[in-house]
Amino acid sequence: MLSIDHQRVILPIFGTFTGGLRSYNDALNLIMRRQACAVLTGKVSHVLPMPRE
């Protein structure tokens, strides 16, 4: 999964490859804009609003 906003792309955004970082982690909230989205990749890609708590 990757995260995109108007200024940056982060790949992977969270999960095993980031040490378990969650999409709502303060580190990501500080750098990603509110309208950021998450892109789930695979055979079919899905673009979703970036999950936040």
Coordinates of N, CA and C in Angstrom, one line a residue:
M1 N 0.8 -1.2 0.0 CA 0.0 0.0 0.0 C 0.9 1.2 0.0
L2 N 0.5 2.3 -0.7 CA 1.2 3.5 -0.7 C 0.2 4.6 -0.3
S3 N 0.8 5.8 0.1 CA 0.0 6.9 0.4 C 0.4 8.1 -0.5
I4 N -0.5 8.9 -0.9 CA -0.3 10.0 -1.9 C -1.0 11.2 -1.4
D5 N -0.3 12.3 -1.4 CA -1.0 13.6 -1.3 C -0.4 14.5 -2.4
H6 N -0.7 15.8 -2.4 CA -0.2 16.7 -3.4 C 1.3 17.0 -3.4
Q7 N 2.0 16.6 -2.3 CA 3.4 16.9 -2.2 C 4.3 15.6 -2.1
R8 N 3.7 14.4 -1.8 CA 4.6 13.3 -1.6 C 3.9 12.0 -1.9
V9 N 4.7 11.0 -2.0 CA 4.3 9.6 -2.1 C 5.1 8.8 -1.2
I10 N 4.5 8.0 -0.3 CA 5.2 7.1 0.6 C 4.9 5.7 0.3
L11 N 5.9 4.8 0.1 CA 5.7 3.4 -0.3 C 6.7 2.6 0.5
P12 N 6.3 1.6 1.2 CA 5.0 1.3 1.6 C 4.5 2.2 2.7
I13 N 3.3 2.5 2.9 CA 2.8 3.4 3.9 C 2.8 2.8 5.3
F14 N 2.4 1.6 5.4 CA 2.4 1.0 6.8 C 2.3 -0.5 6.7
G15 N 2.5 -1.2 7.8 CA 2.5 -2.6 7.8 C 3.8 -3.2 8.1
T16 N 4.1 -4.4 7.7 CA 5.3 -5.2 8.0 C 6.5 -4.4 7.6
F17 N 6.6 -3.8 6.4 CA 7.8 -3.2 5.9 C 8.1 -1.9 6.6
T18 N 7.2 -1.3 7.4 CA 7.5 -0.1 8.1 C 7.5 -0.4 9.6
G19 N 7.7 -1.6 10.0 CA 7.8 -1.9 11.4 C 6.4 -1.8 12.1
G20 N 5.3 -2.0 11.4 CA 4.0 -2.0 12.0 C 3.4 -0.6 12.1
L21 N 3.9 0.4 11.4 CA 3.4 1.8 11.5 C 2.0 1.8 11.0
R22 N 1.1 2.4 11.7 CA -0.3 2.5 11.3 C -0.6 3.8 10.6
S23 N -1.6 3.8 9.7 CA -1.9 5.0 8.9 C -2.2 6.2 9.8
Y24 N -2.7 6.0 11.0 CA -3.1 7.2 11.8 C -2.0 7.5 12.8
N25 N -0.7 7.0 12.6 CA 0.4 7.3 13.5 C 0.7 8.8 13.4
D26 N 1.1 9.4 14.5 CA 1.4 10.9 14.5 C 2.5 11.2 13.5
A27 N 3.4 10.4 13.2 CA 4.5 10.7 12.2 C 3.9 10.9 10.9
L28 N 2.9 10.1 10.5 CA 2.3 10.3 9.2 C 1.3 11.5 9.2
N29 N 0.6 11.7 10.3 CA -0.3 12.8 10.4 C 0.4 14.1 10.3
L30 N 1.6 14.2 10.7 CA 2.4 15.4 10.6 C 2.8 15.8 9.2
I31 N 3.0 14.7 8.4 CA 3.6 15.0 7.0 C 2.5 14.9 5.9
M32 N 1.5 14.1 6.1 CA 0.5 13.9 5.1 C -0.7 14.9 5.2
R33 N -1.2 15.4 4.1 CA -2.3 16.3 4.2 C -3.6 15.5 4.5
R34 N -4.6 16.2 4.9 CA -5.9 15.6 5.3 C -6.5 14.9 4.1
Q35 N -6.3 15.4 2.9 CA -6.9 14.7 1.7 C -6.1 13.6 1.1
A36 N -5.1 13.2 1.8 CA -4.2 12.1 1.4 C -5.1 10.8 1.1
C37 N -4.6 10.0 0.2 CA -5.3 8.7 0.0 C -4.3 7.6 0.0
A38 N -4.9 6.4 0.3 CA -4.1 5.2 0.3 C -4.4 4.4 -1.0
V39 N -3.4 3.8 -1.6 CA -3.6 3.0 -2.8 C -3.3 1.5 -2.4
L40 N -4.3 0.7 -2.5 CA -4.1 -0.8 -2.3 C -3.7 -1.4 -3.6
T41 N -2.6 -2.0 -3.7 CA -2.1 -2.6 -4.9 C -2.2 -4.1 -4.9
G42 N -2.3 -4.6 -6.1 CA -2.4 -6.1 -6.3 C -2.9 -6.3 -7.7
K43 N -3.7 -7.4 -8.0 CA -4.2 -7.6 -9.3 C -5.2 -6.5 -9.7
V44 N -5.9 -5.9 -8.7 CA -6.7 -4.8 -8.9 C -6.4 -3.7 -7.9
S45 N -6.1 -2.5 -8.3 CA -5.8 -1.4 -7.4 C -7.0 -0.7 -6.9
H46 N -7.0 -0.2 -5.7 CA -8.1 0.5 -5.1 C -7.6 1.8 -4.5
V47 N -8.2 2.9 -4.7 CA -7.8 4.2 -4.1 C -8.8 4.6 -3.1
L48 N -8.4 4.7 -1.9 CA -9.3 5.0 -0.8 C -8.7 6.2 0.0
P49 N -9.6 6.9 0.7 CA -9.1 8.0 1.6 C -8.2 7.3 2.6
M50 N -7.1 8.0 3.0 CA -6.2 7.4 3.9 C -6.8 7.3 5.3
P51 N -6.8 6.0 5.8 CA -7.5 5.8 7.1 C -6.9 6.5 8.2
R52 N -7.7 7.2 9.0 CA -7.3 8.0 10.1 C -8.3 7.7 11.3
E53 N -7.7 7.7 12.5 CA -8.6 7.6 13.7 C -9.0 8.9 14.2

